[in-house]
XYZ file of N, CA, C and O in Angstrom:
508
model
N 3.221 15.156 -12.198
C 3.236 15.049 -10.752
C 3.291 13.571 -10.365
O 2.560 12.753 -10.892
N 4.157 13.222 -9.436
C 4.262 11.855 -8.951
C 3.008 11.496 -8.170
O 2.373 12.352 -7.549
N 2.647 10.220 -8.197
C 1.453 9.773 -7.486
C 1.576 10.080 -6.000
O 0.624 10.539 -5.374
N 2.753 9.847 -5.418
C 2.943 10.115 -3.985
C 2.666 11.576 -3.671
O 2.039 11.891 -2.657
N 3.099 12.469 -4.537
C 2.844 13.896 -4.325
C 1.356 14.203 -4.461
O 0.812 15.024 -3.739
N 0.703 13.504 -5.377
C -0.723 13.697 -5.590
C -1.520 13.381 -4.322
O -2.325 14.183 -3.865
N -1.284 12.203 -3.718
C -2.082 11.906 -2.538
C -1.606 12.650 -1.313
O -2.370 12.865 -0.381
N -0.366 13.103 -1.307
C 0.088 13.963 -0.208
C -0.612 15.316 -0.300
O -1.146 15.813 0.699
N -0.614 15.909 -1.485
C -1.234 17.232 -1.666
C -2.752 17.191 -1.538
O -3.352 18.017 -0.861
N -3.360 16.237 -2.193
C -4.814 16.210 -2.270
C -5.477 15.581 -1.039
O -6.558 15.992 -0.636
N -4.801 14.576 -0.430
C -5.447 13.829 0.646
C -4.704 13.896 1.976
O -5.177 13.360 2.977
N -3.533 14.507 1.992
C -2.800 14.693 3.241
C -2.216 13.431 3.843
O -2.083 13.338 5.062
N -1.895 12.446 3.005
C -1.276 11.231 3.520
C 0.060 11.004 2.829
O 0.263 11.412 1.687
N 0.947 10.333 3.525
C 2.281 10.043 2.989
C 2.247 8.805 2.096
O 1.257 8.062 2.057
N 3.358 8.582 1.425
C 3.512 7.384 0.589
C 3.335 6.127 1.435
O 2.635 5.194 1.050
N 3.956 6.090 2.607
C 3.849 4.914 3.484
C 2.407 4.714 3.947
O 1.908 3.583 3.993
N 1.736 5.799 4.280
C 0.341 5.696 4.706
C -0.529 5.168 3.565
O -1.408 4.332 3.782
N -0.276 5.638 2.345
C -1.027 5.131 1.201
C -0.775 3.648 1.020
O -1.694 2.877 0.768
N 0.455 3.209 1.176
C 0.767 1.794 0.979
C 0.062 0.922 2.015
O -0.391 -0.179 1.703
N -0.048 1.410 3.252
C -0.793 0.667 4.271
C -2.275 0.638 3.901
O -2.916 -0.425 3.948
N -2.838 1.792 3.511
C -4.243 1.832 3.083
C -4.479 0.898 1.896
O -5.481 0.178 1.863
N -3.565 0.912 0.942
C -3.705 0.071 -0.241
C -3.660 -1.406 0.122
O -4.432 -2.211 -0.417
N -2.767 -1.778 1.027
C -2.679 -3.174 1.465
C -3.991 -3.614 2.100
O -4.520 -4.689 1.791
N -4.526 -2.779 2.979
C -5.781 -3.117 3.652
C -6.959 -3.080 2.685
O -7.867 -3.910 2.767
N -6.942 -2.124 1.763
C -8.015 -2.034 0.773
C -8.042 -3.237 -0.150
O -9.106 -3.723 -0.533
N -6.876 -3.747 -0.489
C -6.786 -4.885 -1.398
C -7.013 -6.220 -0.698
O -7.529 -7.159 -1.314
N -6.641 -6.301 0.579
C -6.644 -7.590 1.267
C -7.620 -7.703 2.428
O -7.764 -8.771 3.001
N -8.255 -6.630 2.810
C -9.104 -6.671 3.995
C -8.258 -6.605 5.246
O -7.164 -6.031 5.240
N -8.712 -7.200 6.322
C -7.994 -7.167 7.595
C -6.641 -7.867 7.463
O -6.539 -8.918 6.851
N -5.625 -7.236 8.053
C -4.268 -7.796 8.005
C -3.547 -7.465 9.299
O -3.812 -6.440 9.917
N -2.600 -8.329 9.657
C -1.700 -8.023 10.760
C -0.659 -7.027 10.261
O -0.277 -7.054 9.084
N -0.201 -6.159 11.161
C 0.802 -5.164 10.782
C 2.038 -5.821 10.196
O 2.604 -5.329 9.219
N 2.460 -6.946 10.764
C 3.661 -7.625 10.256
C 3.475 -8.095 8.812
O 4.415 -8.109 8.030
N 2.252 -8.450 8.447
C 1.986 -8.880 7.078
C 1.989 -7.700 6.115
O 2.320 -7.852 4.939
N 1.627 -6.530 6.609
C 1.657 -5.334 5.766
C 3.092 -5.014 5.378
O 3.353 -4.597 4.254
N 4.031 -5.229 6.276
C 5.443 -4.987 5.952
C 5.860 -5.792 4.731
O 6.437 -5.252 3.787
N 5.561 -7.076 4.741
C 5.945 -7.926 3.615
C 5.176 -7.569 2.352
O 5.744 -7.540 1.266
N 3.903 -7.267 2.482
C 3.071 -6.952 1.329
C 3.476 -5.643 0.670
O 3.502 -5.523 -0.548
N 3.803 -4.663 1.484
C 4.058 -3.316 0.968
C 5.526 -3.007 0.752
O 5.855 -1.962 0.194
N 6.398 -3.862 1.209
C 7.858 -3.675 1.217
C 8.301 -2.484 2.065
O 9.393 -1.974 1.899
N 7.449 -2.072 2.998
C 7.850 -1.061 3.976
C 8.494 -1.784 5.153
O 8.099 -2.903 5.481
N 9.446 -1.139 5.806
C 10.024 -1.785 6.983
C 9.081 -1.613 8.172
O 8.108 -0.858 8.122
N 9.378 -2.337 9.247
C 8.490 -2.343 10.415
C 8.261 -0.945 10.972
O 7.149 -0.596 11.371
N 9.304 -0.143 11.029
C 9.173 1.203 11.585
C 8.284 2.074 10.705
O 7.458 2.839 11.207
N 8.433 1.977 9.378
C 7.581 2.750 8.474
C 6.117 2.350 8.641
O 5.239 3.215 8.667
N 5.864 1.044 8.750
C 4.491 0.572 8.945
C 3.962 1.075 10.276
O 2.844 1.580 10.362
N 4.761 0.967 11.319
C 4.337 1.394 12.650
C 3.953 2.868 12.670
O 2.898 3.246 13.209
N 4.782 3.709 12.080
C 4.488 5.149 12.029
C 3.240 5.438 11.198
O 2.400 6.247 11.578
N 3.150 4.781 10.042
C 1.990 4.994 9.173
C 0.712 4.529 9.862
O -0.313 5.224 9.814
N 0.764 3.381 10.526
C -0.406 2.866 11.235
C -0.831 3.838 12.326
O -2.018 4.137 12.483
N 0.123 4.354 13.078
C -0.203 5.300 14.149
C -0.897 6.541 13.587
O -1.907 7.003 14.135
N -0.374 7.085 12.488
C -0.984 8.279 11.896
C -2.371 7.985 11.309
O -3.297 8.780 11.446
N -2.503 6.829 10.668
C -3.797 6.465 10.083
C -4.838 6.188 11.164
O -6.010 6.539 11.007
N -4.399 5.587 12.249
C -5.319 5.332 13.357
C -5.744 6.656 14.000
O -6.919 6.862 14.297
N -4.799 7.561 14.168
C -5.102 8.879 14.725
C -6.085 9.646 13.838
O -6.939 10.385 14.328
N -5.977 9.459 12.535
C -6.870 10.126 11.581
C -8.189 9.377 11.410
O -9.018 9.765 10.579
N -8.393 8.305 12.166
C -9.604 7.486 12.110
C -9.815 6.862 10.728
O -10.949 6.733 10.262
N -8.709 6.463 10.096
C -8.796 5.793 8.798
C -8.640 4.283 8.923
O -9.041 3.541 8.020
N -8.055 3.822 10.026
C -7.936 2.392 10.300
C -8.241 2.134 11.769
O -8.175 3.049 12.592
N -8.555 0.879 12.056
C -8.720 0.449 13.438
C -7.755 -0.693 13.701
O -7.358 -1.409 12.779
N -7.428 -0.845 14.970
C -6.489 -1.884 15.400
C -7.200 -2.710 16.475
O -7.732 -2.152 17.423
N -7.208 -4.034 16.304
C -7.856 -4.920 17.278
C -6.938 -6.095 17.568
O -6.077 -6.446 16.757
N -7.136 -6.700 18.721
C -6.338 -7.870 19.097
C -6.628 -9.030 18.146
O -7.759 -9.207 17.687
N -5.607 -9.794 17.862
C -5.723 -10.991 17.034
C -6.050 -12.156 17.967
O -5.268 -12.470 18.860
N -7.186 -12.792 17.771
C -7.586 -13.905 18.633
C -6.589 -15.061 18.576
O -6.417 -15.777 19.560
N -5.940 -15.244 17.432
C -4.985 -16.344 17.277
C -3.625 -16.034 17.896
O -2.883 -16.947 18.249
N -3.290 -14.755 18.011
C -1.984 -14.353 18.553
C -2.177 -13.037 19.297
O -2.227 -11.976 18.692
N -2.282 -13.119 20.605
C -2.583 -11.941 21.425
C -1.553 -10.825 21.286
O -1.837 -9.673 21.566
N -0.336 -11.142 20.849
C 0.686 -10.109 20.672
C 0.468 -9.303 19.400
O 0.911 -8.167 19.295
N -0.197 -9.896 18.434
C -0.405 -9.251 17.133
C -1.665 -8.393 17.152
O -2.578 -8.620 17.939
N -1.683 -7.422 16.291
C -2.849 -6.558 16.110
C -3.338 -6.702 14.673
O -2.544 -6.720 13.730
N -4.642 -6.789 14.536
C -5.262 -6.873 13.216
C -5.762 -5.486 12.841
O -6.464 -4.833 13.620
N -5.399 -5.054 11.653
C -5.762 -3.728 11.168
C -6.863 -3.841 10.121
O -6.836 -4.748 9.291
N -7.796 -2.922 10.168
C -8.850 -2.852 9.156
C -9.130 -1.388 8.834
O -8.871 -0.507 9.654
N -9.657 -1.157 7.651
C -10.053 0.194 7.267
C -11.362 0.558 7.958
O -12.264 -0.273 8.073
N -11.464 1.787 8.400
C -12.733 2.325 8.891
C -13.561 2.724 7.672
O -13.042 2.744 6.540
N -14.829 3.083 7.850
C -15.594 3.592 6.704
C -14.892 4.786 6.031
O -14.852 4.868 4.803
N -14.311 5.681 6.818
C -13.584 6.819 6.237
C -12.354 6.342 5.473
O -12.014 6.889 4.417
N -11.690 5.317 5.982
C -10.529 4.749 5.292
C -10.914 4.108 3.973
O -10.224 4.263 2.963
N -12.034 3.385 3.964
C -12.509 2.767 2.715
C -12.888 3.844 1.696
O -12.599 3.721 0.505
N -13.519 4.909 2.164
C -13.888 6.014 1.272
C -12.646 6.644 0.658
O -12.595 6.894 -0.553
N -11.642 6.900 1.486
C -10.402 7.483 0.980
C -9.729 6.546 -0.018
O -9.276 6.977 -1.081
N -9.667 5.267 0.305
C -9.088 4.275 -0.600
C -9.799 4.314 -1.954
O -9.153 4.353 -3.001
N -11.129 4.339 -1.927
C -11.897 4.365 -3.181
C -11.682 5.651 -3.967
O -11.812 5.673 -5.191
N -11.349 6.740 -3.297
C -11.068 8.000 -3.996
C -9.688 7.963 -4.663
O -9.509 8.522 -5.747
N -8.720 7.352 -4.003
C -7.343 7.380 -4.507
C -7.105 6.357 -5.608
O -6.372 6.628 -6.563
N -7.723 5.183 -5.509
C -7.464 4.111 -6.480
C -7.650 4.570 -7.927
O -6.765 4.343 -8.765
N -8.738 5.222 -8.289
C -8.876 5.634 -9.696
C -7.784 6.614 -10.137
O -7.337 6.573 -11.286
N -7.344 7.467 -9.231
C -6.265 8.400 -9.562
C -4.954 7.658 -9.807
O -4.220 7.964 -10.747
N -4.668 6.685 -8.944
C -3.447 5.887 -9.104
C -3.513 5.065 -10.392
O -2.517 4.956 -11.122
N -4.673 4.501 -10.680
C -4.828 3.717 -11.908
C -4.690 4.597 -13.149
O -4.080 4.184 -14.141
N -5.231 5.800 -13.098
C -5.102 6.719 -14.237
C -3.643 7.100 -14.449
O -3.175 7.163 -15.597
N -2.939 7.329 -13.352
C -1.510 7.672 -13.458
C -0.728 6.503 -14.050
O 0.128 6.693 -14.903
N -1.040 5.294 -13.599
C -0.380 4.104 -14.145
C -0.663 3.984 -15.643
O 0.245 3.708 -16.436
N -1.907 4.198 -16.029
C -2.266 4.132 -17.449
C -1.470 5.150 -18.254
O -0.944 4.839 -19.325
N -1.354 6.367 -17.743
C -0.588 7.408 -18.426
C 0.877 7.001 -18.578
O 1.484 7.218 -19.626
N 1.442 6.431 -17.518
C 2.852 6.041 -17.560
C 3.115 4.914 -18.549
O 4.180 4.874 -19.177
N 2.162 4.015 -18.703
C 2.378 2.822 -19.522
C 1.797 2.910 -20.927
O 1.954 1.977 -21.712
N 1.199 4.028 -21.291
C 0.467 4.093 -22.551
C 1.340 3.898 -23.799
O 0.837 3.480 -24.840
N 2.628 4.161 -23.701
C 3.490 3.985 -24.869
C 4.005 2.561 -25.033
O 4.708 2.259 -26.007
N 3.685 1.676 -24.090
C 4.114 0.286 -24.176
C 3.042 -0.550 -24.861
O 1.861 -0.401 -24.580
N 3.485 -1.461 -25.741
C 2.510 -2.383 -26.333
C 2.269 -3.537 -25.344
O 2.887 -3.599 -24.278
N 1.386 -4.452 -25.691
C 0.990 -5.530 -24.782
C 2.175 -6.387 -24.373
O 2.310 -6.751 -23.194
N 3.045 -6.707 -25.318
C 4.211 -7.539 -25.005
C 5.159 -6.816 -24.038
O 5.666 -7.409 -23.087
N 5.397 -5.541 -24.280
C 6.264 -4.766 -23.398
C 5.680 -4.664 -21.984
O 6.408 -4.755 -20.994
N 4.379 -4.498 -21.901
C 3.731 -4.449 -20.583
C 3.889 -5.773 -19.850
O 4.117 -5.800 -18.645
N 3.760 -6.857 -20.586
C 3.910 -8.188 -19.975
C 5.333 -8.390 -19.458
O 5.536 -8.882 -18.347
N 6.321 -7.992 -20.235
C 7.716 -8.094 -19.804
C 7.951 -7.223 -18.572
O 8.584 -7.655 -17.598
N 7.438 -6.012 -18.602
C 7.584 -5.114 -17.453
C 6.927 -5.710 -16.210
O 7.497 -5.684 -15.119
N 5.734 -6.258 -16.377
C 5.026 -6.836 -15.232
C 5.810 -8.014 -14.640
O 5.929 -8.126 -13.420
N 6.350 -8.875 -15.498
C 7.154 -10.005 -14.989
C 8.395 -9.501 -14.266
O 8.756 -10.008 -13.197
N 9.052 -8.496 -14.817
C 10.245 -7.934 -14.176
C 9.885 -7.297 -12.837
O 10.600 -7.492 -11.837
N 8.797 -6.559 -12.794
C 8.386 -5.920 -11.549
C 7.986 -6.957 -10.497
O 8.244 -6.768 -9.305
N 7.371 -8.064 -10.925
C 7.036 -9.141 -9.984
C 8.310 -9.693 -9.340
O 8.345 -9.967 -8.137
N 9.362 -9.840 -10.134
C 10.634 -10.333 -9.601
C 11.249 -9.326 -8.633
O 11.761 -9.701 -7.575
N 11.204 -8.063 -8.989
C 11.742 -7.013 -8.110
C 10.958 -6.982 -6.807
O 11.537 -6.908 -5.713
N 9.630 -7.046 -6.893
C 8.794 -7.034 -5.697
C 9.070 -8.251 -4.816
O 9.180 -8.124 -3.598
N 9.198 -9.419 -5.423
C 9.493 -10.626 -4.642
C 10.820 -10.479 -3.916
O 10.951 -10.854 -2.739
N 11.802 -9.917 -4.587
C 13.103 -9.696 -3.951
C 12.984 -8.692 -2.808
O 13.531 -8.894 -1.726
N 12.262 -7.603 -3.032
C 12.074 -6.597 -1.991
C 11.360 -7.200 -0.784
O 11.732 -6.939 0.365
N 10.357 -8.019 -1.032
C 9.632 -8.665 0.066
C 10.537 -9.593 0.850
O 10.481 -9.634 2.071
N 11.404 -10.338 0.156
C 12.312 -11.240 0.872
C 13.302 -10.451 1.721
O 13.664 -10.882 2.813
N 13.725 -9.301 1.249
C 14.639 -8.459 2.041
C 13.943 -7.908 3.285
O 14.548 -7.862 4.364
N 12.671 -7.518 3.144
C 11.924 -7.011 4.294
C 11.720 -8.137 5.309
O 11.874 -7.942 6.513
N 11.371 -9.316 4.838
C 11.119 -10.451 5.726
C 12.373 -10.850 6.510
O 12.279 -11.285 7.644
N 13.538 -10.696 5.893
C 14.796 -11.024 6.580
C 15.174 -9.972 7.609
O 15.975 -10.209 8.486
N 14.578 -8.776 7.444
C 14.843 -7.689 8.397
C 16.072 -6.996 8.079
O 16.765 -6.259 8.500
């Protein structure tokens, strides 16, 4: 079973919603625009995911004192609880997927994925 299907079936959230939760869980409070670059989701995907997560009381949105147009997002206690439930499942799935790779192969894969992620982030930032 794919990880996205796992959290959709078990927790009722989409892949995009998980990526927003993961960004906030890993980084704390973030502006929505920063989540786009971090998660490689486009602005519309982030906007929809944020709306659904806010409706489900998993995140809160507050004005950014430095930029009144921006909104700062944070996990609610329920959002943090959900994040803590999903992370071990995602990590276990990652371990299962990578178990046949030796240390050198994992390092090569990680470097390649870092390059792919950097490219994806630059494409999102350009719009």
